[in-house]
Amino acid sequence: MSSQQDFPLTQKPYSGPTVDTPFPDPLHENPTASGFDSPLRQRIAHAKRVVIKIGSSSLTDEDFLVSQERIDHIVDAVHARMGISDVILVSSGAVAAGMGPLGLNRRPTDLATKQAAASVGQVHLAYEWGRSFARYDRTVGQVLLTASDTGHRDRARNAQRTIDRLRQLRTIPIVNENDTVATSEMHFGDNDRLSALVANLMGADALFLFSDVDGLYDKNPAEPDARFIDEVRTGKDLKGVEAGESGNVGTGGMATKVSAARLATRGGIPVLLTSTDNIGPALADASVGTVFHTREECKLSAWKFWALYCADTGGAVRLDAGAMQAVTKGGNSLLAVGITEAIGEFSRGEIIDIMGPEGEVIGRGEVRFDSAELRGILGKQMEELPEYQRRSVVHADYLSNYASRI
């Protein structure tokens, strides 16, 4: 039986005060410091290890070519931040950067063309990052990941060690999804989500999400009555927010950024969301954009975060209503008596999906029986089982559910 220590990640909980600061009327104004001077922003401004995600639209020009000017602007701000922080970059833009050289005027939708564009774009993008950081005598290293790299603990640990070693060698790790080999069934979906997973993997103290919008609005910011949202504490703050989908060159619109921000906060990592035009003040003092708070009562341990959001699953079990209530509300271990069905073939120690009565996935956990043995004890009380089988199917310490998400 593996332990949570098998996935060697630690997070630093935030125990500082919080404030309820009203945001003055928003529309593209530069608010006074009183609206942007909170303990959370101070925490982000002084974070020692940060992940910085740059969107595709921030890296290419109107002709879908990598923009030296834009990358230099980003690197100038990142280098200034490196005076106080270890920095890991998550760079979108491989597919977008390959569109210009290939003569494409819109983002490809079929997998083969997308991967061809990525293979060309990764070369151009890596070259430009390297050229720009070389102005500060800095070396860059490219780290290409697929979803399966984080889905297996040994591969996730190896990625973690590689990124750490790059940092020790004073090299800036630049992470991107490996679009040239990732299939439609095995991908992160967007680099916003990837950045949240990398932030958790590396035990980051803060995550910055940069795109072409200066923060979160309750609707399209081009509309005159759009309201700027300077902070998000819980999902209630997002009620009525209309977040858009992807743009012309990227896969992640505002909806994916909000989703990624909430994902990161579940691991105890605060997030600042703003435009790349604001990267200077964002990295300097976190005085711009929208911040997403963490909540200690909803924070997942590093292992549970990995199991819930990264791990590959080997199968599933379906619960009755009582068992679903016990594991989602009561924090109890999952027992055989509450399981109505074992789905798929899995081995002891694998991560499995945990489903409610209607087939909805409510969580994940590390199973303590293989599928064949489990089918023989479904619905049985503990005292009905022989001594060697009197154990929980998934122990509470190795069970993570979606019910408490922010």
mmCIF file of N, CA, C and O in Angstrom, residues 11 90 136 148 155 176 181 189 217 220 249-250 252 265 274 281 316 356 358 368 373:
data_model
loop_
_atom_site.group_PDB
_atom_site.id
_atom_site.type_symbol
_atom_site.label_atom_id
_atom_site.label_comp_id
_atom_site.label_asym_id
_atom_site.label_seq_id
_atom_site.Cartn_x
_atom_site.Cartn_y
_atom_site.Cartn_z
ATOM 1 N N GLN A 11 2.787 21.933 0.720
ATOM 2 C CA GLN A 11 2.249 23.264 0.510
ATOM 3 C C GLN A 11 2.327 24.026 1.812
ATOM 4 O O GLN A 11 2.263 23.455 2.892
ATOM 5 N N VAL A 90 5.130 28.802 -17.604
ATOM 6 C CA VAL A 90 4.310 27.909 -18.416
ATOM 7 C C VAL A 90 3.899 28.720 -19.638
ATOM 8 O O VAL A 90 3.181 29.711 -19.533
ATOM 9 N N TYR A 136 20.041 38.693 -20.314
ATOM 10 C CA TYR A 136 20.362 38.764 -18.882
ATOM 11 C C TYR A 136 21.275 37.616 -18.447
ATOM 12 O O TYR A 136 21.347 37.283 -17.267
ATOM 13 N N SER A 148 -0.407 12.230 -19.203
ATOM 14 C CA SER A 148 0.046 10.982 -18.591
ATOM 15 C C SER A 148 1.305 11.176 -17.770
ATOM 16 O O SER A 148 1.608 10.371 -16.884
ATOM 17 N N ARG A 155 6.360 9.256 -12.932
ATOM 18 C CA ARG A 155 6.655 10.236 -13.970
ATOM 19 C C ARG A 155 6.452 11.653 -13.460
ATOM 20 O O ARG A 155 7.183 12.577 -13.831
ATOM 21 N N ASN A 176 5.490 23.513 -21.293
ATOM 22 C CA ASN A 176 4.381 23.577 -22.250
ATOM 23 C C ASN A 176 3.806 22.183 -22.397
ATOM 24 O O ASN A 176 4.498 21.183 -22.164
ATOM 25 N N VAL A 181 2.656 15.214 -29.423
ATOM 26 C CA VAL A 181 2.383 13.793 -29.181
ATOM 27 C C VAL A 181 1.098 13.566 -28.399
ATOM 28 O O VAL A 181 0.567 12.456 -28.385
ATOM 29 N N GLY A 189 -5.992 19.960 -21.933
ATOM 30 C CA GLY A 189 -7.116 20.775 -22.363
ATOM 31 C C GLY A 189 -6.712 22.204 -22.634
ATOM 32 O O GLY A 189 -7.168 22.817 -23.581
ATOM 33 N N TYR A 217 -14.166 40.130 -15.351
ATOM 34 C CA TYR A 217 -15.370 40.962 -15.389
ATOM 35 C C TYR A 217 -16.593 40.054 -15.304
ATOM 36 O O TYR A 217 -16.508 38.854 -15.618
ATOM 37 N N ASN A 220 -18.545 40.482 -20.836
ATOM 38 C CA ASN A 220 -17.550 40.971 -21.780
ATOM 39 C C ASN A 220 -17.111 42.384 -21.392
ATOM 40 O O ASN A 220 -17.949 43.297 -21.307
ATOM 41 N N VAL A 249 -6.343 32.229 -31.303
ATOM 42 C CA VAL A 249 -5.101 31.471 -31.356
ATOM 43 C C VAL A 249 -4.901 30.567 -30.154
ATOM 44 O O VAL A 249 -3.994 29.747 -30.138
ATOM 45 N N GLY A 250 -5.698 30.696 -29.123
ATOM 46 C CA GLY A 250 -5.519 29.892 -27.920
ATOM 47 C C GLY A 250 -6.705 28.986 -27.667
ATOM 48 O O GLY A 250 -7.765 29.103 -28.277
ATOM 49 N N GLY A 252 -7.649 28.485 -24.331
ATOM 50 C CA GLY A 252 -8.163 28.838 -23.024
ATOM 51 C C GLY A 252 -8.721 30.236 -22.960
ATOM 52 O O GLY A 252 -7.969 31.207 -22.962
ATOM 53 N N THR A 265 -6.293 27.139 -6.184
ATOM 54 C CA THR A 265 -6.600 27.506 -4.802
ATOM 55 C C THR A 265 -7.000 26.299 -3.970
ATOM 56 O O THR A 265 -6.829 26.307 -2.752
ATOM 57 N N THR A 274 -4.471 38.615 -14.726
ATOM 58 C CA THR A 274 -4.490 39.928 -15.372
ATOM 59 C C THR A 274 -3.914 39.807 -16.782
ATOM 60 O O THR A 274 -3.592 38.714 -17.254
ATOM 61 N N PRO A 281 3.595 45.685 -13.130
ATOM 62 C CA PRO A 281 3.053 45.880 -11.778
ATOM 63 C C PRO A 281 2.548 44.592 -11.139
ATOM 64 O O PRO A 281 2.607 44.443 -9.916
ATOM 65 N N ALA A 316 -13.705 2.049 -11.733
ATOM 66 C CA ALA A 316 -14.639 2.844 -10.943
ATOM 67 C C ALA A 316 -15.490 1.939 -10.069
ATOM 68 O O ALA A 316 -15.620 0.735 -10.326
ATOM 69 N N GLY A 356 -21.548 8.199 -7.801
ATOM 70 C CA GLY A 356 -22.788 8.166 -7.062
ATOM 71 C C GLY A 356 -23.789 7.227 -7.703
ATOM 72 O O GLY A 356 -23.510 6.592 -8.736
ATOM 73 N N GLU A 358 -26.318 7.671 -9.564
ATOM 74 C CA GLU A 358 -26.704 7.993 -10.933
ATOM 75 C C GLU A 358 -25.535 7.974 -11.913
ATOM 76 O O GLU A 358 -25.664 8.387 -13.062
ATOM 77 N N ARG A 368 -8.161 -0.697 -2.214
ATOM 78 C CA ARG A 368 -7.407 -1.679 -1.430
ATOM 79 C C ARG A 368 -7.742 -3.114 -1.817
ATOM 80 O O ARG A 368 -7.314 -4.057 -1.152
ATOM 81 N N GLU A 373 -11.677 -9.469 -6.670
ATOM 82 C CA GLU A 373 -11.942 -9.728 -5.250
ATOM 83 C C GLU A 373 -13.062 -8.824 -4.735
ATOM 84 O O GLU A 373 -13.924 -9.252 -3.956
#
